[in-house]
XYZ file of C-alpha atoms in Angstrom:
712
model
C 46.035 20.195 4.354
C 44.125 17.565 4.913
C 41.338 19.754 6.374
C 41.464 22.289 3.973
C 40.642 19.219 1.481
C 37.679 18.057 3.528
C 35.919 21.825 3.114
C 36.652 22.117 -0.148
C 34.919 18.860 -0.834
C 31.850 19.616 0.900
C 29.582 21.537 -1.631
C 27.115 19.172 -1.939
C 24.670 20.091 1.352
C 24.675 23.849 -0.064
C 24.031 22.779 -3.708
C 21.126 20.558 -2.023
C 19.863 23.803 0.122
C 19.919 25.856 -3.081
C 18.420 23.026 -5.175
C 15.486 22.954 -2.833
C 15.153 26.581 -2.430
C 14.638 26.536 -5.731
C 11.951 24.010 -5.813
C 10.343 25.452 -3.482
C 10.231 28.662 -5.384
C 9.292 27.046 -8.390
C 6.668 25.386 -6.817
C 5.342 27.697 -5.101
C 5.126 29.905 -8.620
C 3.348 26.843 -9.857
C 1.020 27.356 -6.824
C 0.156 30.734 -7.248
C -0.401 30.318 -10.839
C -2.867 27.807 -10.385
C -4.865 29.592 -7.989
C -5.273 32.566 -10.213
C -8.833 32.684 -11.138
C -10.711 32.530 -14.141
C -12.687 35.951 -14.962
C -16.179 36.085 -15.656
C -17.242 37.076 -19.130
C -19.223 40.089 -18.815
C -20.952 41.432 -21.604
C -22.058 45.024 -22.514
C -25.885 43.707 -23.195
C -26.161 42.835 -19.926
C -25.527 45.835 -17.769
C -27.699 49.212 -18.035
C -26.361 51.817 -20.338
C -25.054 54.864 -18.280
C -26.837 57.938 -18.363
C -26.355 61.873 -17.492
C -29.639 63.748 -16.310
C -30.045 67.196 -18.114
C -32.679 70.003 -16.730
C -34.787 71.275 -19.022
C -32.400 74.167 -19.300
C -29.494 71.274 -20.212
C -27.504 71.807 -17.145
C -26.846 68.572 -15.945
C -27.218 67.574 -13.128
C -26.599 63.820 -11.606
C -25.257 60.681 -13.101
C -26.011 57.382 -13.224
C -24.326 54.186 -13.760
C -20.896 53.684 -15.237
C -20.339 55.566 -18.398
C -17.309 53.557 -20.947
C -17.375 55.552 -24.053
C -16.008 54.158 -26.992
C -12.638 51.454 -26.778
C -9.580 52.982 -27.512
C -8.229 51.127 -30.315
C -4.191 50.020 -29.902
C -3.520 51.353 -33.560
C -4.654 55.064 -32.862
C -3.838 55.595 -29.696
C -5.359 59.049 -28.247
C -2.366 61.372 -27.953
C -0.945 63.117 -25.760
C -2.795 60.883 -23.539
C -0.523 58.152 -24.032
C 2.270 60.168 -23.523
C 0.933 61.630 -20.105
C -0.302 58.166 -18.911
C 3.599 56.835 -19.884
C 5.135 59.796 -17.851
C 2.943 59.314 -14.282
C 2.261 55.967 -14.110
C 4.677 53.679 -15.963
C 8.036 55.729 -17.574
C 9.839 52.627 -18.758
C 6.649 51.040 -20.521
C 8.580 50.789 -23.801
C 11.587 49.243 -22.306
C 10.606 46.584 -19.692
C 9.190 43.032 -20.140
C 6.081 42.986 -17.597
C 8.383 43.645 -14.294
C 10.298 46.628 -13.708
C 13.316 45.848 -11.443
C 14.967 49.335 -11.846
C 11.888 50.440 -11.313
C 11.405 48.827 -8.013
C 14.841 49.537 -6.996
C 14.444 52.826 -7.556
C 10.769 53.276 -5.913
C 12.506 51.341 -2.858
C 15.165 53.598 -2.684
C 12.902 56.986 -2.634
C 10.721 55.461 -0.056
C 13.776 54.564 1.856
C 15.357 58.541 1.954
C 11.805 60.077 1.888
C 11.672 61.503 -1.781
C 8.590 61.786 -2.524
C 8.104 62.361 -5.979
C 5.869 59.933 -7.997
C 7.260 56.910 -8.004
C 5.049 53.434 -8.217
C 6.681 49.779 -8.689
C 4.011 48.631 -10.841
C 3.854 48.622 -14.397
C 1.049 49.700 -16.166
C 1.061 45.836 -17.078
C 0.967 44.530 -13.936
C -1.843 47.030 -13.413
C -4.118 45.382 -16.236
C -3.188 42.529 -15.125
C -4.604 43.085 -11.873
C -7.662 44.570 -13.038
C -8.518 41.572 -14.936
C -7.751 38.829 -12.945
C -6.723 39.801 -9.300
C -8.121 41.132 -6.250
C -6.685 44.602 -4.551
C -5.624 42.546 -1.551
C -1.863 43.018 -0.906
C 0.086 39.306 -0.130
C 2.749 37.047 -1.528
C 0.578 35.711 -3.246
C -1.143 37.876 -5.666
C 2.093 39.576 -6.174
C 3.766 36.481 -7.733
C 0.403 36.023 -9.659
C 0.571 39.115 -10.898
C 4.335 38.960 -12.008
C 3.675 35.851 -13.599
C 0.297 37.423 -15.513
C 2.707 40.518 -16.822
C 5.411 38.788 -18.371
C 2.794 36.553 -19.997
C 0.888 39.351 -21.364
C 4.084 40.914 -22.515
C 4.544 37.599 -24.646
C 0.984 37.465 -26.008
C 0.396 41.254 -26.832
C 1.832 43.982 -28.286
C 2.782 47.279 -26.151
C -0.445 49.432 -27.789
C -2.802 46.244 -26.846
C -1.597 46.296 -23.524
C -1.752 50.042 -23.303
C -4.880 50.287 -25.452
C -6.393 47.310 -22.793
C -5.482 49.225 -19.341
C -7.180 52.750 -21.042
C -10.239 51.180 -21.704
C -10.467 49.058 -18.252
C -9.203 52.055 -15.776
C -11.349 53.229 -13.622
C -11.406 57.370 -13.696
C -13.834 58.627 -11.157
C -17.344 60.030 -11.406
C -18.438 56.379 -12.497
C -16.238 56.656 -15.713
C -14.401 53.533 -16.438
C -12.113 53.816 -19.611
C -10.176 56.917 -21.006
C -13.241 57.994 -23.644
C -15.679 57.755 -21.313
C -13.588 60.023 -18.691
C -12.556 62.368 -21.422
C -16.586 63.022 -22.298
C -17.448 63.087 -18.604
C -15.189 65.774 -17.647
C -14.747 67.626 -20.734
C -17.335 66.686 -23.068
C -15.372 65.508 -26.060
C -13.981 61.682 -27.202
C -10.468 60.991 -26.020
C -8.628 61.454 -29.135
C -9.529 65.268 -28.515
C -8.281 66.437 -25.113
C -5.686 69.163 -25.262
C -1.767 68.552 -22.728
C -3.702 70.137 -19.964
C -6.643 68.020 -20.252
C -4.513 64.914 -20.962
C -2.288 65.738 -17.818
C -5.695 65.610 -15.275
C -7.005 63.021 -16.611
C -3.724 60.438 -15.902
C -3.266 62.310 -12.978
C -6.715 60.741 -11.467
C -5.100 57.334 -12.248
C -3.727 56.847 -8.713
C -6.887 57.634 -7.136
C -9.998 58.306 -9.195
C -12.384 59.060 -6.529
C -10.282 61.301 -3.840
C -8.884 63.304 -6.837
C -12.065 63.729 -8.791
C -11.804 67.154 -10.190
C -15.655 67.253 -9.735
C -15.475 66.934 -6.067
C -11.365 68.304 -5.345
C -10.628 70.615 -8.184
C -7.447 71.584 -6.352
C -6.822 68.301 -5.677
C -6.736 67.135 -9.298
C -4.980 70.566 -10.289
C -2.021 69.864 -8.028
C -1.587 66.290 -9.248
C -2.166 67.187 -12.964
C 1.002 69.636 -12.138
C 2.940 66.458 -11.352
C 1.977 64.535 -14.664
C 3.385 67.459 -16.839
C 6.177 67.845 -15.127
C 6.956 64.190 -15.660
C 6.476 64.728 -18.957
C 8.707 67.405 -19.596
C 11.090 65.211 -17.212
C 10.922 62.211 -19.364
C 10.735 64.041 -23.024
C 7.049 63.105 -23.684
C 6.689 66.784 -23.795
C 8.572 70.195 -24.936
C 9.294 72.450 -21.566
C 7.165 75.482 -24.165
C 3.897 73.082 -24.456
C 4.097 72.384 -20.573
C 4.445 75.856 -19.840
C 1.222 76.795 -22.338
C -0.649 73.827 -20.549
C 0.323 75.192 -17.071
C -1.205 78.471 -18.423
C -4.255 77.197 -19.573
C -7.654 76.597 -16.899
C -8.911 73.327 -17.807
C -12.987 73.696 -18.050
C -14.883 71.292 -16.977
C -17.886 70.357 -18.592
C -19.199 67.393 -16.405
C -22.493 67.601 -14.642
C -21.841 68.323 -10.643
C -22.613 66.224 -8.086
C -26.198 65.379 -7.489
C -27.533 67.285 -4.744
C -29.145 64.919 -2.270
C -32.926 66.093 -2.536
C -32.750 65.787 -6.298
C -31.980 62.562 -5.916
C -35.657 61.455 -5.833
C -36.434 63.255 -9.110
C -33.483 61.425 -10.795
C -34.276 58.047 -9.865
C -37.657 58.749 -11.446
C -36.266 60.035 -14.837
C -33.935 57.132 -14.766
C -36.303 54.690 -14.650
C -38.501 56.544 -17.013
C -35.948 56.809 -19.746
C -34.676 53.174 -19.443
C -38.454 52.139 -20.063
C -38.662 54.806 -22.840
C -35.775 53.451 -24.770
C -35.602 49.167 -23.766
C -32.293 48.175 -22.723
C -29.199 50.083 -24.652
C -25.392 49.341 -24.130
C -24.202 52.462 -24.714
C -23.709 55.991 -22.716
C -27.537 58.153 -22.860
C -27.700 61.301 -21.788
C -31.096 62.197 -21.024
C -32.983 66.296 -21.149
C -35.614 66.060 -18.402
C -38.294 68.641 -17.365
C -36.596 69.653 -14.200
C -37.055 73.479 -13.272
C -33.673 73.764 -11.009
C -34.839 76.735 -9.403
C -38.279 75.295 -8.412
C -36.574 72.037 -7.373
C -34.506 73.874 -5.027
C -37.128 75.503 -3.744
C -39.130 72.745 -2.862
C -36.493 71.186 -1.337
C -35.944 74.666 0.728
C -39.566 75.199 1.963
C -40.034 71.292 3.031
C -37.314 71.740 4.990
C -37.311 74.931 6.518
C -41.379 73.830 7.041
C -40.327 70.522 8.999
C -37.301 71.638 10.776
C -39.548 74.217 11.957
C -42.891 72.569 12.822
C -42.964 69.171 12.559
C -41.777 67.753 15.552
C -44.365 69.738 17.401
C -46.404 68.353 15.000
C -45.311 65.237 15.151
C -45.113 65.498 11.496
C -41.971 63.333 10.159
C -42.330 63.604 6.252
C -43.851 65.833 3.136
C -43.432 65.545 -0.046
C -43.937 68.036 -3.401
C -45.160 67.696 -6.891
C -45.021 70.188 -9.273
C -46.580 69.720 -12.594
C -46.622 72.268 -15.593
C -50.398 72.522 -17.161
C -49.066 69.586 -19.372
C -48.013 67.456 -17.200
C -44.105 68.124 -17.353
C -42.706 67.344 -13.957
C -41.175 70.920 -12.735
C -40.464 70.040 -9.231
C -40.763 66.560 -7.300
C -39.406 65.979 -3.066
C -40.804 62.230 -2.516
C -39.072 63.029 1.101
C -37.392 65.135 3.964
C -33.687 63.389 3.294
C -32.503 61.262 -0.241
C -29.670 60.269 2.120
C -31.773 58.427 4.766
C -34.533 57.268 2.679
C -34.672 56.850 -1.011
C -38.348 55.513 -1.075
C -40.717 58.361 -2.683
C -43.711 59.475 -0.905
C -44.713 60.753 -4.691
C -44.769 57.610 -6.907
C -44.246 54.669 -4.358
C -46.527 55.587 -1.148
C -50.017 54.885 -1.437
C -52.010 56.276 1.142
C -55.811 57.498 1.754
C -56.273 60.436 -0.075
C -59.260 61.982 2.494
C -61.512 64.600 1.467
C -59.337 64.797 -1.749
C -61.241 62.047 -3.104
C -64.487 64.508 -2.793
C -63.472 65.523 -6.173
C -64.545 62.548 -8.212
C -67.485 62.464 -5.774
C -68.568 65.874 -6.925
C -67.311 65.441 -10.360
C -70.089 62.381 -10.417
C -72.819 64.329 -9.018
C -72.303 67.152 -11.582
C -72.451 64.397 -14.275
C -75.777 63.421 -12.606
C -77.414 66.819 -13.320
C -76.387 68.378 -9.932
C -75.258 72.338 -9.962
C -72.641 73.720 -7.684
C -75.386 76.531 -6.666
C -78.107 73.563 -5.814
C -79.434 73.504 -2.069
C -78.772 69.957 -0.587
C -79.029 69.358 2.956
C -75.822 69.042 5.592
C -78.128 66.477 8.403
C -77.114 63.361 10.213
C -76.736 60.184 7.814
C -76.733 56.176 8.183
C -75.710 54.062 5.487
C -76.361 50.015 7.133
C -74.561 50.477 10.359
C -72.155 53.428 9.863
C -73.234 57.358 10.173
C -70.511 59.623 9.036
C -69.780 62.915 10.482
C -67.951 66.241 10.094
C -64.680 67.453 11.428
C -66.451 69.620 13.705
C -69.227 67.534 14.853
C -71.956 69.934 13.695
C -74.546 70.113 11.010
C -75.306 73.117 9.335
C -78.337 72.214 7.433
C -79.579 73.572 3.691
C -75.993 74.786 1.868
C -75.100 74.847 -1.820
C -72.448 72.116 -3.214
C -70.053 74.953 -3.754
C -70.234 75.783 0.330
C -70.274 72.095 0.972
C -67.302 70.979 -1.083
C -65.280 74.320 0.009
C -65.684 73.532 3.599
C -65.730 69.579 3.087
C -68.751 68.557 4.397
C -68.860 64.877 4.616
C -72.542 64.215 4.722
C -73.423 65.836 1.621
C -70.486 64.314 -0.102
C -71.452 60.574 1.185
C -75.170 61.770 -0.339
C -73.797 62.693 -3.237
C -72.218 59.800 -3.741
C -75.440 57.552 -2.994
C -77.365 59.831 -5.685
C -75.051 59.125 -8.477
C -73.748 55.591 -7.884
C -70.505 54.203 -6.556
C -69.377 52.817 -9.189
C -69.736 55.489 -11.444
C -67.677 57.509 -8.736
C -64.687 54.909 -8.774
C -65.106 55.173 -12.620
C -64.475 58.975 -12.845
C -61.430 58.331 -10.365
C -59.860 55.768 -12.717
C -60.783 58.131 -15.615
C -58.687 60.885 -14.100
C -55.554 58.596 -13.616
C -56.444 56.784 -10.371
C -55.075 53.294 -10.712
C -55.376 51.227 -7.376
C -58.167 49.155 -6.395
C -61.255 51.388 -5.093
C -63.654 49.714 -2.647
C -67.340 50.221 -3.522
C -68.138 51.097 0.257
C -69.830 53.826 1.425
C -66.994 55.394 3.184
C -65.668 55.527 0.100
C -66.352 59.557 -0.588
C -64.064 60.172 2.265
C -61.086 58.878 0.389
C -60.546 55.424 1.910
C -59.001 54.170 -1.128
C -55.147 54.220 -1.692
C -53.419 56.495 -3.917
C -50.166 58.167 -4.921
C -49.468 61.762 -4.899
C -48.476 62.006 -8.596
C -51.809 60.059 -8.898
C -53.791 62.911 -7.027
C -52.037 65.754 -8.335
C -52.196 64.495 -11.953
C -55.857 64.434 -11.533
C -56.739 67.771 -10.312
C -54.665 69.131 -12.955
C -56.861 67.174 -15.268
C -59.607 68.567 -14.293
C -58.101 72.511 -13.678
C -56.661 72.504 -16.932
C -59.376 70.554 -18.758
C -57.479 68.332 -20.770
C -55.830 64.335 -19.218
C -52.384 64.728 -18.163
C -49.896 62.638 -16.795
C -46.849 63.569 -14.923
C -44.124 63.009 -17.737
C -39.908 63.876 -16.905
C -37.889 62.761 -20.041
C -38.024 65.089 -22.966
C -35.213 63.505 -24.985
C -32.959 60.311 -25.028
C -29.968 60.582 -27.069
C -26.671 58.551 -27.005
C -23.563 60.572 -29.049
C -25.331 62.589 -31.822
C -28.394 60.656 -32.206
C -32.222 61.019 -30.604
C -33.032 57.673 -29.292
C -36.571 59.306 -28.090
C -37.954 62.384 -28.679
C -41.414 63.318 -26.677
C -44.062 63.715 -29.266
C -45.736 67.191 -29.682
C -48.678 67.078 -27.680
C -52.042 66.941 -29.280
C -55.191 68.028 -27.911
C -57.237 64.991 -26.617
C -60.495 64.468 -25.823
C -61.068 66.413 -22.496
C -61.733 63.980 -19.496
C -65.024 65.580 -18.597
C -67.556 67.525 -20.265
C -67.106 70.977 -19.789
C -70.050 71.930 -17.777
C -68.514 69.804 -15.315
C -64.960 71.129 -15.612
C -65.766 74.483 -15.287
C -68.486 73.596 -11.999
C -65.423 71.872 -10.301
C -63.179 74.638 -10.837
C -65.878 77.108 -9.803
C -65.734 75.145 -6.389
C -62.078 74.527 -6.060
C -62.097 78.309 -6.329
C -64.260 78.530 -3.518
C -62.706 76.140 -1.433
C -59.009 78.179 -1.203
C -61.448 81.717 -1.139
C -63.851 80.891 1.343
C -63.545 77.294 2.746
C -60.973 74.922 3.736
C -57.757 75.910 1.850
C -57.983 79.567 2.968
C -54.134 79.836 3.485
C -53.321 79.067 0.487
C -54.424 82.139 -0.995
C -52.240 84.526 -2.974
C -52.857 87.271 -4.753
C -53.933 85.626 -7.589
C -57.114 83.075 -8.386
C -56.088 79.746 -6.609
C -58.205 76.384 -7.070
C -57.705 73.609 -4.741
C -58.869 71.165 -2.289
C -57.442 69.737 1.561
C -57.740 66.233 2.703
C -56.998 64.824 5.855
C -57.537 61.254 7.146
C -58.801 60.100 10.393
C -56.239 60.622 13.272
C -54.852 63.202 11.192
C -52.208 60.504 10.017
C -52.468 61.782 5.870
C -52.831 65.553 4.860
C -52.724 66.908 1.774
C -53.251 70.134 -0.034
C -53.531 70.296 -4.205
C -53.778 73.580 -5.537
C -53.132 75.283 -8.702
C -53.123 78.434 -10.624
C -52.731 79.435 -14.321
C -49.455 77.967 -14.528
C -49.364 74.974 -12.193
C -50.838 72.255 -10.117
C -48.650 71.445 -6.855
C -49.678 68.906 -4.929
C -48.241 68.499 -0.872
C -48.696 65.569 1.043
C -47.184 65.225 5.197
C -47.445 62.031 7.614
C -45.166 59.803 8.920
C -44.107 56.770 7.068
C -45.076 54.353 9.889
C -48.538 55.512 9.703
C -48.654 57.168 13.118
C -50.729 60.019 13.712
C -49.751 63.676 13.831
C -50.614 65.949 16.000
C -54.463 67.824 14.553
C -52.845 68.080 11.152
C -55.257 68.943 8.728
C -54.731 69.424 4.957
C -55.584 73.214 5.499
C -52.927 73.683 7.527
C -49.029 72.309 7.474
C -49.958 71.109 3.869
C -51.487 74.259 2.934
C -48.709 76.459 4.223
C -45.805 74.652 2.451
C -48.188 74.728 -1.026
C -48.174 79.003 0.084
C -44.543 79.549 0.920
C -43.627 77.599 -2.582
C -46.074 78.791 -4.601
C -45.452 82.672 -3.482
C -41.310 82.373 -4.135
C -42.097 80.317 -7.394
C -44.088 83.932 -8.413
C -41.018 85.843 -6.978
C -38.664 83.992 -9.344
C -41.411 84.056 -12.360
C -41.314 87.741 -11.551
C -37.362 88.115 -12.037
C -37.261 86.145 -15.793
C -41.118 87.255 -16.609
C -40.620 89.753 -19.927
C -41.309 93.308 -19.657
C -44.576 94.395 -21.895
C -43.831 94.832 -25.394
C -44.251 98.004 -27.823
C -46.400 96.821 -30.402
C -45.406 97.287 -33.933
C -47.147 97.618 -37.229
C -49.995 94.950 -37.733
C -48.810 92.264 -40.698
C -51.184 90.603 -42.235
C -51.185 86.595 -41.663
C -52.676 83.559 -44.118
C -55.081 81.120 -42.719
C -53.270 78.550 -40.955
C -49.918 80.076 -40.808
C -48.296 79.364 -37.988
C -45.207 81.377 -36.010
C -43.230 80.602 -33.126
C -41.293 82.532 -29.953
C -41.006 83.870 -26.703
C -43.992 86.529 -26.498
C -43.799 89.694 -25.359
C -47.342 91.231 -24.394
C -49.061 94.570 -25.270
C -51.846 93.811 -23.218
C -53.906 90.575 -22.695
C -55.123 89.917 -25.888
C -52.273 91.194 -27.849
C -48.612 89.776 -28.182
C -45.560 90.334 -29.803
C -43.408 87.622 -31.352
C -41.063 87.420 -33.758
C -41.268 91.339 -34.439
C -45.089 90.542 -35.006
C -48.301 91.592 -33.512
C -50.529 88.721 -32.411
C -53.794 89.249 -31.609
C -55.312 86.570 -29.361
C -58.845 84.760 -31.192
C -61.978 85.575 -29.417
C -60.078 88.377 -26.475
C -60.423 91.586 -26.347
C -57.521 92.379 -24.205
C -56.891 94.250 -21.076
C -53.776 96.315 -19.748
C -54.765 95.582 -16.076
C -53.991 93.706 -12.849
C -53.912 90.134 -14.966
C -51.056 91.332 -17.585
C -48.425 91.129 -15.185
C -49.395 87.036 -14.055
C -49.607 86.738 -17.348
C -46.263 87.855 -17.602
C -45.406 85.610 -15.179
C -46.851 82.704 -16.280
C -44.811 82.893 -19.676
C -41.768 83.536 -18.064
C -39.703 83.166 -21.194
C -41.746 80.291 -22.377
C -42.253 79.796 -26.218
C -45.737 79.882 -27.447
C -46.924 78.149 -30.592
C -49.627 80.000 -32.564
C -51.940 79.286 -35.733
C -53.572 81.594 -37.619
C -57.517 81.499 -37.606
C -59.462 83.104 -41.073
C -60.016 86.130 -39.418
C -56.368 86.989 -39.271
C -56.622 86.353 -35.105
C -54.437 83.892 -33.656
C -55.181 80.923 -31.312
C -51.759 80.481 -29.433
C -50.669 77.731 -26.649
C -47.897 77.340 -24.460
C -46.702 74.564 -22.986
C -50.458 73.339 -23.927
C -52.611 75.738 -22.582
C -55.170 77.405 -24.598
C -53.961 81.493 -24.269
C -57.370 83.050 -25.321
C -59.111 80.243 -22.614
C -56.337 80.912 -20.169
C -57.191 84.670 -20.184
C -61.102 84.761 -20.444
C -61.081 81.864 -17.543
C -59.356 84.016 -15.355
C -61.080 87.274 -16.287
C -57.903 88.677 -17.754
C -60.291 90.184 -20.691
C -63.529 89.945 -22.292
C -64.834 87.812 -24.745
C -65.200 89.082 -28.542
C -68.703 88.603 -30.227
C -66.671 86.447 -33.020
C -64.956 84.110 -30.026
C -65.319 80.893 -30.402
C -68.625 79.029 -28.092
C -65.723 77.615 -25.559
C -64.113 80.656 -24.949
C -67.730 82.208 -24.568
C -67.981 79.251 -22.042
C -64.795 80.184 -20.143
C -65.903 84.095 -19.390
C -69.070 83.126 -18.741
C -67.482 80.889 -15.666
C -64.977 83.799 -15.036
C -68.050 86.162 -15.000
C -69.768 83.736 -12.376
C -67.214 83.597 -9.816
C -66.583 87.348 -10.731
C -63.006 87.221 -11.555
C -60.885 89.997 -13.109
C -62.722 92.658 -15.011
C -65.767 90.860 -13.637
C -64.836 91.594 -10.018
C -67.160 94.223 -9.798
C -69.843 93.607 -12.300
C -73.715 93.076 -11.468
């Protein structure tokens, strides 16, 4: 009995142990509470706006930045999204106080028994606490902190406020933070307008947003959405009939696809341009660009094919291609061989020596000084100071015309012309046509020893070829929700960068360079004007050429400036150019409008305007919106030029203004159609044609283009 009594009278050690353990738990909880980090203050104004990039046809092709949408409000939680999230993430959300002990026990039991039905132990409140204050590490300290914060949040906020904050902070994949951004990203609608099937898909992303993104893993996302619909029916969040209808309704995605790697160069350039145009913006943006997806894909394919086949043999590691419309719109831009390996753009960031491409500015200065394309000069040895330039073939031709000297890229003639016209005048013309870098006024300047970018040189050649100053541009419109923040102004005719006679003379010589000179590898079955460029030891090789509808520049070289194996501008670059343009012509032919049947001619009042995609009766007669439109100053032809003209129009609208004589001056992407036809020999000028149109006809006659091919 005494022994038993002594045992009954010994509770104090156990109480002491229990109390000590309790104090340790409280102390650990207090220590964990004190170590909860204070979240940084983040303001929307400090973060750049997200943007989605669209091609010229409106199809999305890339998304940049983090989309945030509009925050949902506790007083108007979007349904059925809120119900779907509760069903799959925390079905006892409305009942527990931040920690769901029953849910923890149920999840533990299912894990122990191998039951793989969706069940988590973390409540929505715990997930919100983790997103706002804690890291993703798995530790006892973090779990205690999460539990303490969850209880505190439940005491401070209503259930609606907790759920709203969670929906606004959760990541749904594809760069979308918040449920409204996700709804807009995937379905093109705000969160309050999603269907039950769409809500199930979004709610299913919360567990693994990157792995289950429907853009990358449509099958996985739909399987998970099916589990969400099952949970909705099980919890009473949706009727069996509604769930059955949702399962039967396919979800249509409106999100842009994952960006193809090669388009990254264009996307980088367009994103920078869009942000420059609209300035800091705290809202999601939609950017309509000038990208032609078919031409972009073609450019990437041509460069990859040529470099894979010839790059190693020719020791050429990189290539870039830029295609511009006559008004400077960027149709395609490939800044290198592999965007994933290097995001450095050889179009806009690389300043390389242009070599003989620079001779365009030399000959422009010479023509302004009074020289003529058919004027004879001497290809002979020349020495300036201690420098004696030679020609690529090591020989001298004696008397040659300027046209032949340009076509065959004779160095000695270019240097003589530079010295005659004046180095400052040459540099001034280069700057006038868009070269921005410093140009050293030394004798070798004529041979392209000062750096320039492919974008600058391509635009400069386009400015000469199309007779108006052009600069590359990529952004047509920037929108935020339902309003436009920027719309590109309608192009206005500016002052031509060069006198008409100089521009026509340069075009004459560029045509000769492709027809008879160093650019022969770029010849097509229609007129091509262009120029090759090669630097010392073949460290850079260029070809820039143009047709009536585009100017395209190609550069080939190595990032470390190492020499290639005798690669010249008339070799690999001209071959890439030819491959691209020949295939582009096939694409245009497939999309070209058929010749129109002429309707009765309708009277036009002076200054009347009409716009639409034209059909062609002949090269001087269009049909627009059911009306016959006769081009001012053009006696049209139904001959060989009709099909290339249809290819060039390729579904693009024409803007036309009626003249006093009831004829029309029409423009397509800034290019005057009357001048286009006459300068390419597609027709003859009428007696009433404007002076500039008669000059265009005279240039085509001198070059024996089109209808003038056999003229005497």
